[in-house]
Short mmCIF file of C-alpha atoms and ligand atoms in Angstrom, two decimals:
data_model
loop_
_atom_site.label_atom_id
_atom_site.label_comp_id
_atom_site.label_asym_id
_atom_site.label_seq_id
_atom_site.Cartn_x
_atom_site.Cartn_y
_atom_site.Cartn_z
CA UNK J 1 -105.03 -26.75 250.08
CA UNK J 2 -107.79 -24.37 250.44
CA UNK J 3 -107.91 -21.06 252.39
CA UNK J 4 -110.41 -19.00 254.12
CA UNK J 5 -109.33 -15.60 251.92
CA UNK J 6 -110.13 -12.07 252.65
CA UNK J 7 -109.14 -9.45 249.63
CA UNK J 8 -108.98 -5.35 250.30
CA UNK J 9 -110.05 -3.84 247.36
CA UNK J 10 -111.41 -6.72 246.07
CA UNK J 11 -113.69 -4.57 244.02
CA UNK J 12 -110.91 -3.04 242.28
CA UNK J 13 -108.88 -3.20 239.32
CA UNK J 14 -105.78 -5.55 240.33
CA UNK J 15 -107.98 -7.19 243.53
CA UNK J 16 -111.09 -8.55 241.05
CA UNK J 17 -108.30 -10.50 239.31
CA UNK J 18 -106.96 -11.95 242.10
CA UNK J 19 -110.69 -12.78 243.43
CA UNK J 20 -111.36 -14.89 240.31
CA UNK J 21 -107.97 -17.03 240.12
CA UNK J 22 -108.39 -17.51 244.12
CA UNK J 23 -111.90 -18.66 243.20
CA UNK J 24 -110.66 -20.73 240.54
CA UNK J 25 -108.02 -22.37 242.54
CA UNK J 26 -110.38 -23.96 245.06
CA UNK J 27 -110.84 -21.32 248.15
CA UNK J 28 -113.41 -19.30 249.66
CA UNK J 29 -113.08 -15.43 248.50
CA UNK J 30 -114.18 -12.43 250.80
CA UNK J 31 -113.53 -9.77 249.42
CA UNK J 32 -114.18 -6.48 251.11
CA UNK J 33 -114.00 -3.29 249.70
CA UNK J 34 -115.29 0.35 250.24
CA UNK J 35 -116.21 1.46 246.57
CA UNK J 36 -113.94 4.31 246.51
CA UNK J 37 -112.11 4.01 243.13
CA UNK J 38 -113.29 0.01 243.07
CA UNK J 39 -116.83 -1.37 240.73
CA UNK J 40 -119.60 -3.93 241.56
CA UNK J 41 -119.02 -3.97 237.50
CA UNK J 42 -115.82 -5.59 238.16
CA UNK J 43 -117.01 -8.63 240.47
CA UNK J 44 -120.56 -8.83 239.22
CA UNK J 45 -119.86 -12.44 237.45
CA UNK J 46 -118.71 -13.40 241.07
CA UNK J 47 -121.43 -12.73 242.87
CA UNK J 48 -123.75 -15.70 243.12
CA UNK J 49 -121.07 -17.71 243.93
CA UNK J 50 -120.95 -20.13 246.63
CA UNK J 51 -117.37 -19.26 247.54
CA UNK J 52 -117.52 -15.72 247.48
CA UNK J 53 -118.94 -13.15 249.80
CA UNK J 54 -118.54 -9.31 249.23
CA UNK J 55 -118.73 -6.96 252.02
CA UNK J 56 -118.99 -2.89 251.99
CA UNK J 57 -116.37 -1.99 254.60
CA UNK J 58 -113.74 0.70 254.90
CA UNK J 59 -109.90 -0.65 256.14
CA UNK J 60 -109.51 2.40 258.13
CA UNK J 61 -111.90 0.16 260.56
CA UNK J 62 -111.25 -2.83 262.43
CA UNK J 63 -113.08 -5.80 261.39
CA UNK J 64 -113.79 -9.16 263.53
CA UNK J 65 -113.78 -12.02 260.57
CA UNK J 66 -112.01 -15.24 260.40
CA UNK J 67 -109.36 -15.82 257.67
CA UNK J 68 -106.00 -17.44 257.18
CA UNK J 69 -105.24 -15.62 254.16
CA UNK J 70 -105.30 -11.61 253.65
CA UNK J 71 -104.81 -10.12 250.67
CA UNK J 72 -104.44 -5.93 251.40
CA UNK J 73 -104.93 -4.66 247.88
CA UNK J 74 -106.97 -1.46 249.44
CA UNK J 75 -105.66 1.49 248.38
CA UNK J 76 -106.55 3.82 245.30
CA UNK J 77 -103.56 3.06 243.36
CA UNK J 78 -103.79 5.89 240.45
CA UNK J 79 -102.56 9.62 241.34
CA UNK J 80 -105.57 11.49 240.41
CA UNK J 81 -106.82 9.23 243.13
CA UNK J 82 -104.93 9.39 245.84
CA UNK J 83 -104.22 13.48 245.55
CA UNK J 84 -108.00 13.96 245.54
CA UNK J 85 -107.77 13.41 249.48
CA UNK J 86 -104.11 12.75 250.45
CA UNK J 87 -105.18 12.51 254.25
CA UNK J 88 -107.29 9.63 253.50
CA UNK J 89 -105.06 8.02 251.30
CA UNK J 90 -102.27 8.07 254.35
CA UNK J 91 -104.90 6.72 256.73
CA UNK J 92 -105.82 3.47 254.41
CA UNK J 93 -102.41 2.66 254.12
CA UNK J 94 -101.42 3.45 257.70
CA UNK J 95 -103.97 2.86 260.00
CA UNK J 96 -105.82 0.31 257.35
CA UNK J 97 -102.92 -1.93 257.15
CA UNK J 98 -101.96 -1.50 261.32
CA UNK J 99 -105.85 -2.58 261.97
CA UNK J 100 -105.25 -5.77 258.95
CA UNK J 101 -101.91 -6.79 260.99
CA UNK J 102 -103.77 -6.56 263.87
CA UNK J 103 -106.39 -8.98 262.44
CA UNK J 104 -103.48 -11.41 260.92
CA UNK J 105 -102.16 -11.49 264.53
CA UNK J 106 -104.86 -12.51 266.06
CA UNK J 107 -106.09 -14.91 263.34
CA UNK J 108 -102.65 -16.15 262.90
CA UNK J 109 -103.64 -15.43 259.07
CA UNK J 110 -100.89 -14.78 256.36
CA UNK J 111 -100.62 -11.37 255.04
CA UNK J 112 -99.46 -9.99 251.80
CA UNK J 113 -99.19 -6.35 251.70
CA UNK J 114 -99.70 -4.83 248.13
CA UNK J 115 -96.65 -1.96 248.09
CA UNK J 116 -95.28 -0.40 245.37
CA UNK J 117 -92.16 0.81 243.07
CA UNK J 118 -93.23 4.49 244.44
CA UNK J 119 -90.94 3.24 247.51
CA UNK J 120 -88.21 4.34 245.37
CA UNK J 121 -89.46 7.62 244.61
CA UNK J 122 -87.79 8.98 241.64
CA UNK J 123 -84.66 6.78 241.47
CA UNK J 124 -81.27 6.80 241.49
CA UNK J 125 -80.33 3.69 241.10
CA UNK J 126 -81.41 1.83 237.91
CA UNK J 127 -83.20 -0.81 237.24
CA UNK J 128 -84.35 -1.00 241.08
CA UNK J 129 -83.49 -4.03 243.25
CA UNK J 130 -85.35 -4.07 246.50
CA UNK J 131 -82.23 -3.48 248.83
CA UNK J 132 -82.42 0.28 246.86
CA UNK J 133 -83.41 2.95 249.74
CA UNK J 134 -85.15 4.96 247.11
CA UNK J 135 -85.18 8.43 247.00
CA UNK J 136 -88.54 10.23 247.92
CA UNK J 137 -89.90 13.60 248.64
CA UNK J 138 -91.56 13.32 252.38
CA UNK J 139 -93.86 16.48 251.49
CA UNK J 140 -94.71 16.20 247.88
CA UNK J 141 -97.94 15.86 246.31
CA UNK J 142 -96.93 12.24 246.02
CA UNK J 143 -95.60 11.71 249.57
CA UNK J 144 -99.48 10.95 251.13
CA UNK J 145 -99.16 7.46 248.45
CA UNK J 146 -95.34 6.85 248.72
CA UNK J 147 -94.96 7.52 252.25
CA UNK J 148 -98.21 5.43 253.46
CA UNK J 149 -97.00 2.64 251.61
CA UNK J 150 -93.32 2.98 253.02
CA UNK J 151 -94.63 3.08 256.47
CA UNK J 152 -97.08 0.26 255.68
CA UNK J 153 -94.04 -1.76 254.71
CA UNK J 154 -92.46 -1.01 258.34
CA UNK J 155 -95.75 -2.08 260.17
CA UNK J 156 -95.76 -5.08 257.98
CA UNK J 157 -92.14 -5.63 259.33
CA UNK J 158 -92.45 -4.77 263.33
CA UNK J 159 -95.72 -6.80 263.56
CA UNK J 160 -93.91 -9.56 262.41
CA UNK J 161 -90.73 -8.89 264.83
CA UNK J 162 -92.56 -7.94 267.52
CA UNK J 163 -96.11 -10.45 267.01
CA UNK J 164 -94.60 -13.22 263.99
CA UNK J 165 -97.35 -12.14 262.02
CA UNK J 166 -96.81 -14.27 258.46
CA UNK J 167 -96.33 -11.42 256.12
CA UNK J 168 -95.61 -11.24 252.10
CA UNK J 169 -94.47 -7.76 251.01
CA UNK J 170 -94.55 -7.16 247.02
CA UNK J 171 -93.85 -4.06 245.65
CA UNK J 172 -95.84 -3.81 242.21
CA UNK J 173 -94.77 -1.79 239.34
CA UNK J 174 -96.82 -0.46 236.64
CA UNK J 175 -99.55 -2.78 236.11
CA UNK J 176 -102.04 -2.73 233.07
CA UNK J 177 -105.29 -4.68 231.58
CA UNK J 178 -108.90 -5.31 231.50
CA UNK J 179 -110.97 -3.83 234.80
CA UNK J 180 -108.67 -0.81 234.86
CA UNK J 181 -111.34 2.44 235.55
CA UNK J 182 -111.38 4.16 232.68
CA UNK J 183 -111.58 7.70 234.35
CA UNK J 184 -108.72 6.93 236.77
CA UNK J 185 -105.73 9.14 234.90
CA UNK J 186 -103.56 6.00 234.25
CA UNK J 187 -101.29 6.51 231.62
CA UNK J 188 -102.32 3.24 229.90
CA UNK J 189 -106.13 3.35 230.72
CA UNK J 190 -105.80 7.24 229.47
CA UNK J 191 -104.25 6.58 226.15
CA UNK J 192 -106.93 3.53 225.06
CA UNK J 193 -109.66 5.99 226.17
CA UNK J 194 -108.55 9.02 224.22
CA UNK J 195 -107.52 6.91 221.31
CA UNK J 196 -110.81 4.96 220.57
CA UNK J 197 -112.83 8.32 221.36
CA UNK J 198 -110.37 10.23 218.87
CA UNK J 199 -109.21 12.12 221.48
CA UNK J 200 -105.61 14.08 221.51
CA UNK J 201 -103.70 12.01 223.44
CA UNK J 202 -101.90 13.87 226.23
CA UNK J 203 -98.43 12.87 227.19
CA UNK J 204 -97.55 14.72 230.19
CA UNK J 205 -93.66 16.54 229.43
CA UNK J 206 -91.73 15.50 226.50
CA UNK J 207 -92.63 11.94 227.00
CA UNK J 208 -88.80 10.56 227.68
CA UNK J 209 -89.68 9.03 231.41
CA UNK J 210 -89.84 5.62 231.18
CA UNK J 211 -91.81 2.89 232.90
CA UNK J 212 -91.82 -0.57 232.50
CA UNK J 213 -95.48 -2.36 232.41
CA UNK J 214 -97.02 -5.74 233.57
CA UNK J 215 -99.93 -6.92 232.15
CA UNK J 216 -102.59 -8.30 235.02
CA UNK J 217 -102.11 -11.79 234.76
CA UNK J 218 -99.08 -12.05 235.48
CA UNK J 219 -98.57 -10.04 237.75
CA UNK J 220 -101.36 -11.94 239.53
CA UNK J 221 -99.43 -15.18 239.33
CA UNK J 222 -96.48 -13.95 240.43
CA UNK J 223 -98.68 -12.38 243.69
CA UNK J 224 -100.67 -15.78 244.18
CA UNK J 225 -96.87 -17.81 243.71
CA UNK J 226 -95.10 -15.60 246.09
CA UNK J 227 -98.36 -15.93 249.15
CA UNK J 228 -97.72 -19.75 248.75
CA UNK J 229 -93.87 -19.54 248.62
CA UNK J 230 -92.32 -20.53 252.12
CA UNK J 231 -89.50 -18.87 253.66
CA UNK J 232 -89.25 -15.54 252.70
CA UNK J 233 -91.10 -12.40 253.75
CA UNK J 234 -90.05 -10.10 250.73
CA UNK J 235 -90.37 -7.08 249.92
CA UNK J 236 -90.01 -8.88 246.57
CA UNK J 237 -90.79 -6.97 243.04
CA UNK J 238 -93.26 -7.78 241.13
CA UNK J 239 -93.95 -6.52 237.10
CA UNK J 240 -92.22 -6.58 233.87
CA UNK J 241 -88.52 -5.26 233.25
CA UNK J 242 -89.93 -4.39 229.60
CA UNK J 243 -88.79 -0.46 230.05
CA UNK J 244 -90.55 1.92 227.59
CA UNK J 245 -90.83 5.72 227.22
CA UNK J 246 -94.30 7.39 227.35
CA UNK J 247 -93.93 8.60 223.90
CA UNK J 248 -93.57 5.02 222.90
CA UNK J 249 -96.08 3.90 224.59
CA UNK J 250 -98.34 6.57 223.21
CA UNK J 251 -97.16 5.64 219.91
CA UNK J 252 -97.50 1.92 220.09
CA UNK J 253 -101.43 2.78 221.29
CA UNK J 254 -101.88 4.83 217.88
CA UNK J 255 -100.96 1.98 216.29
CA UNK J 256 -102.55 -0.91 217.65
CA UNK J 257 -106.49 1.08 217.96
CA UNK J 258 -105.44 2.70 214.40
CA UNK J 259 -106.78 5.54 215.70
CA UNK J 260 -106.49 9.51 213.89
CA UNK J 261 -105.68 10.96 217.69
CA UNK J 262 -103.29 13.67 217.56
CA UNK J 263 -100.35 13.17 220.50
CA UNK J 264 -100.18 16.59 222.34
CA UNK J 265 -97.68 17.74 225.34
CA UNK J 266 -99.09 18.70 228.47
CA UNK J 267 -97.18 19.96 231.93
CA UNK J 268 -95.13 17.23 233.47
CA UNK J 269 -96.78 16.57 237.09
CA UNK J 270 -94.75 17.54 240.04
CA UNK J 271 -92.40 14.85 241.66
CA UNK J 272 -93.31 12.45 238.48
CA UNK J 273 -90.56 9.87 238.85
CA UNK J 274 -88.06 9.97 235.51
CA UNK J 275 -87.49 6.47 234.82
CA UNK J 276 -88.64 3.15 236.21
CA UNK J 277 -87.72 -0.52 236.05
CA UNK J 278 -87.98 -3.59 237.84
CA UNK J 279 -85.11 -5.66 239.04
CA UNK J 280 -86.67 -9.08 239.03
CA UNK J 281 -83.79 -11.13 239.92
CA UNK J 282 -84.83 -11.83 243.32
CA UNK J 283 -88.94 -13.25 242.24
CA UNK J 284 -86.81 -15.04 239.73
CA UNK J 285 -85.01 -16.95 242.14
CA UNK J 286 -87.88 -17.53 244.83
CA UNK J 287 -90.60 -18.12 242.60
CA UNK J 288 -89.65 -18.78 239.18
CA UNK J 289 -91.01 -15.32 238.15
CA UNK J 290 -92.05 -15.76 234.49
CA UNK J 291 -93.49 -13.04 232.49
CA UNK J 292 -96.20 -14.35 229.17
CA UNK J 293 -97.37 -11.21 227.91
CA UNK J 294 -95.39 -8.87 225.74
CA UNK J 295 -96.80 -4.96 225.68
CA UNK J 296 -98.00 -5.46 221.97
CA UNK J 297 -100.53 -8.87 223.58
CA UNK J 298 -101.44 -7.04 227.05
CA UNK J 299 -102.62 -3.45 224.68
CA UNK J 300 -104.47 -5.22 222.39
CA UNK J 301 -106.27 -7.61 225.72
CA UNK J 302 -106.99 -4.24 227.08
CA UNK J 303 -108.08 -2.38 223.99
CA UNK J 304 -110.50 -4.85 223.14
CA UNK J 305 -111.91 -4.44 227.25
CA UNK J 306 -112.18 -0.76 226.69
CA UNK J 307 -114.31 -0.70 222.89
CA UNK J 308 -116.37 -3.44 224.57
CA UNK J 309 -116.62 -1.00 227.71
CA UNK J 310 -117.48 1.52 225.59
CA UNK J 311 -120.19 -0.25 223.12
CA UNK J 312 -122.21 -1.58 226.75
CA UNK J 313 -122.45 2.00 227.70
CA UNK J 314 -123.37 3.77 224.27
P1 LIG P 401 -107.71 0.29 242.31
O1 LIG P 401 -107.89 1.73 242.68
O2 LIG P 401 -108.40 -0.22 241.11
O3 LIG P 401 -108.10 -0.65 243.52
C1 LIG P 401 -108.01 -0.28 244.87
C2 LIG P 401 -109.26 -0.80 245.57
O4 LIG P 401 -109.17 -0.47 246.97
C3 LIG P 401 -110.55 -0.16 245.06
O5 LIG P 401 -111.51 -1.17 244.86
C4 LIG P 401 -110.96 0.79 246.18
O6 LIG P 401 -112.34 1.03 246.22
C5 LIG P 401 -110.44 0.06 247.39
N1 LIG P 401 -110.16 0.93 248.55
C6 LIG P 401 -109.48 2.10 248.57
N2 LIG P 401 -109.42 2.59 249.81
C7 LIG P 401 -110.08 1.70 250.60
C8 LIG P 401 -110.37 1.65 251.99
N3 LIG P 401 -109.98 2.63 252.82
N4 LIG P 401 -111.08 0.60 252.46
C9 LIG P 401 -111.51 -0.38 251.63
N5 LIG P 401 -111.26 -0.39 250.31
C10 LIG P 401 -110.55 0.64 249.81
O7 LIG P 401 -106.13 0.08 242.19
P2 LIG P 401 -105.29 -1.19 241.73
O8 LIG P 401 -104.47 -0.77 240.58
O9 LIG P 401 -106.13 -2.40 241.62
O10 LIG P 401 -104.30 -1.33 242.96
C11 LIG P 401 -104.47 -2.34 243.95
C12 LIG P 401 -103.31 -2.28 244.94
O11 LIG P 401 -102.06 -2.48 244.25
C13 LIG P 401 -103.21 -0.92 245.65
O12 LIG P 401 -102.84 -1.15 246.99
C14 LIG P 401 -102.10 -0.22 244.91
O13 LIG P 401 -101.42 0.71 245.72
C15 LIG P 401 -101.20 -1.39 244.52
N6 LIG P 401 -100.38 -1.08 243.34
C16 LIG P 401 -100.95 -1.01 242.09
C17 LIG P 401 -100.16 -0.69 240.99
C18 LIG P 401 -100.72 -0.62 239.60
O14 LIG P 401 -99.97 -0.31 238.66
N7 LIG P 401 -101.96 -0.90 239.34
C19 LIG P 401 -98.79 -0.42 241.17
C20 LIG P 401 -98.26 -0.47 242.45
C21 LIG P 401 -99.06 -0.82 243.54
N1 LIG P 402 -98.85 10.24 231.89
C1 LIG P 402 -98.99 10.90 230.68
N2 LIG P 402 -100.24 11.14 230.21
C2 LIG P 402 -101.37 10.75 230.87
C3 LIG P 402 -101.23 10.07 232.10
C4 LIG P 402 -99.95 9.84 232.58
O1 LIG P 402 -98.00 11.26 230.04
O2 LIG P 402 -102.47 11.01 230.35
C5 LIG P 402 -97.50 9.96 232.37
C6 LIG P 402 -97.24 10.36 233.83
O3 LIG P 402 -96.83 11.71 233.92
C7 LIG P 402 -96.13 9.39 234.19
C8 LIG P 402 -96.46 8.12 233.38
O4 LIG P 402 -97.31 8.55 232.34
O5 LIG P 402 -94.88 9.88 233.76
C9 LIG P 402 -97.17 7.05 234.19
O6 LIG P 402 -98.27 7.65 234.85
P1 LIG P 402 -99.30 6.82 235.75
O7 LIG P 402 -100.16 7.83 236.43
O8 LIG P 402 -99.94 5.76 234.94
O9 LIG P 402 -98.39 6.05 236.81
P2 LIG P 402 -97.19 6.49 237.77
O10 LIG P 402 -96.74 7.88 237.46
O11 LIG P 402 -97.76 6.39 239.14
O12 LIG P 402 -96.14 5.50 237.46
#
């Protein structure tokens, strides 16, 4: 069946992919988007296309429209991001996703609300299942992300108490692939860059935290599998339970570019969680969670993205 679809951040890393395999499967795609961290590079191809319609529009705004699916992808997902203005950051997750409920209500749309493994802060509990509390700082420089995505999740939750809005809470981990900005910090995005340029490549501390990456496409299966699944509201986690250290990961980038880059240590960031992992027992069960790409095929995917990226601006 098709669906009237609206995607937040549509124009963004993680929200162009799920624009195109919506597109592909059949429904009609707005995606909205306020071109804060998010490209008209990365949904040019789309454009043109009966079945989609892009709008310039910021979520901290109500908006009149008529859906029965939302997407709420908007949020600038990458630290250098989100610290550059921490105020707005809390307002597009707070009042953004209040004024999307608010829409779903009165639509009677579906929702799925794009939240994150920085619920858990820097955990305790290892690898995290979704009943785990987590363990955050309220006033770090990390709270304004972590804490308007934790109090996104509870809006998510009393709207659909209080209103039985149809929500979908995920909670992504570390994602990864083509469309990522290359300017946006990411530890994966950062390493390619610095790599093909010949670049030192700067692990932040001695490179032992951990995190466990998902490369796009799967995760955007898993997101477009759990919207359709019946039954269950979440929050349900979504990524690979692959768990590698940053040295590794800087290591395994050396050797896939074959690049000369030196790996140098910088200062480890403030609040920068120690170790990450996904429990995926519970997407395993509701959705048949399956994961394709192995790090080694999602670096060289994203490699190849980034020397293209590079050769169309020389
Ligand atoms: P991204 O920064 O590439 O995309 C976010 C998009 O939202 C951008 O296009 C940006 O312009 C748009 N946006 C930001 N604020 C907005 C606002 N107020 N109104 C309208 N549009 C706005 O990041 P991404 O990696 O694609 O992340 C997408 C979503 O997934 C985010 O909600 C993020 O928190 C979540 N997430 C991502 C990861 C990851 O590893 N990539 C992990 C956990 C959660
Ligand atoms: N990181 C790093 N070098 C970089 C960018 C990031 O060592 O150039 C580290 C960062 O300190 C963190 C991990 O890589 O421990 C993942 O960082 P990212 O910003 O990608 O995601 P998050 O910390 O939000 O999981």
């Amino acid at each position: 069946m098709s669906h009237n679809v609206l995607v937040t951040g549509g124009a963004g890393f993680i929200g162009s992919h799920l624009c195109e395999r919506l597109l592909d499967e059949g429904n009609h795609v707005i995606c909205l988007d306020n071109f804060f961290t998010g490209r008209r590079r990365n949904i040019a191809h789309l454009i043109g296309n009966p079945h989609f319609e892009l709008i310039r529009h910021d979520i901290t705004e109500p908006i009149r429209i008529e859906v029965d699916r939302i997407f709420n992808m908007a949020c600038p997902a990458s630290p250098v991001h989100y610290q550059s203005n921490p105020v707005k950051t809390m307002k597009t997750s707070v009042l953004g996703t209040m004024n999307l409920l608010g829409l779903a209500k009165r639509t009677g749309a579906r929702l799925l609300q794009a939240s994150t493994s920085e619920v858990y802060g820097d955990p305790e509990v290892h690898p995290q299942p979704e009943s785990y509390r987590g363990s955050v700082n309220p006033i770090g420089i990390r709270a304004c992300y972590d804490e308007g995505k934790r109090a996104a999740e509870t809006l998510c939750f009393d709207y659909h108490r209080m209103h039985g809005v149809d929500i979908r809470v995920i909670r992504i981990f570390n994602t990864y692939g083509p469309r990522m900005d290359a300017a946006d910090g990411r530890v994966v995005s950062n390493f390619i860059v610095q790599a093909l340029k010949g670049e030192d490549i700067t692990i932040y501390g001695d490179g032992t935290q951990t995190r466990s990456f998902c490369y796009v496409d799967d995760l955007v299966t898993g997101i477009m599998n759990f919207m359709k699944h019946e039954g269950h509201t979440g929050p349900v986690n979504l990524g690979n339970d692959g768990e590698f250290t940053v040295q590794q990961l800087a290591e395994e980038v050396i050797r896939l570019t074959g690049s000369q880059s030196r790996i140098v240590n910088q200062p480890l960031p403030e609040d920068d969680p120690t170790r990450r992992r996904p429990d995926l027992s519970l997407a395993k069960e509701l959705i048949g969670y399956k994961l394709t790409a192995p790090l080694e095929e999602g670096l060289k995917k994203t490699i190849e993205y980034f020397r293209q990226l590079s050769h169309s601006q020389a």
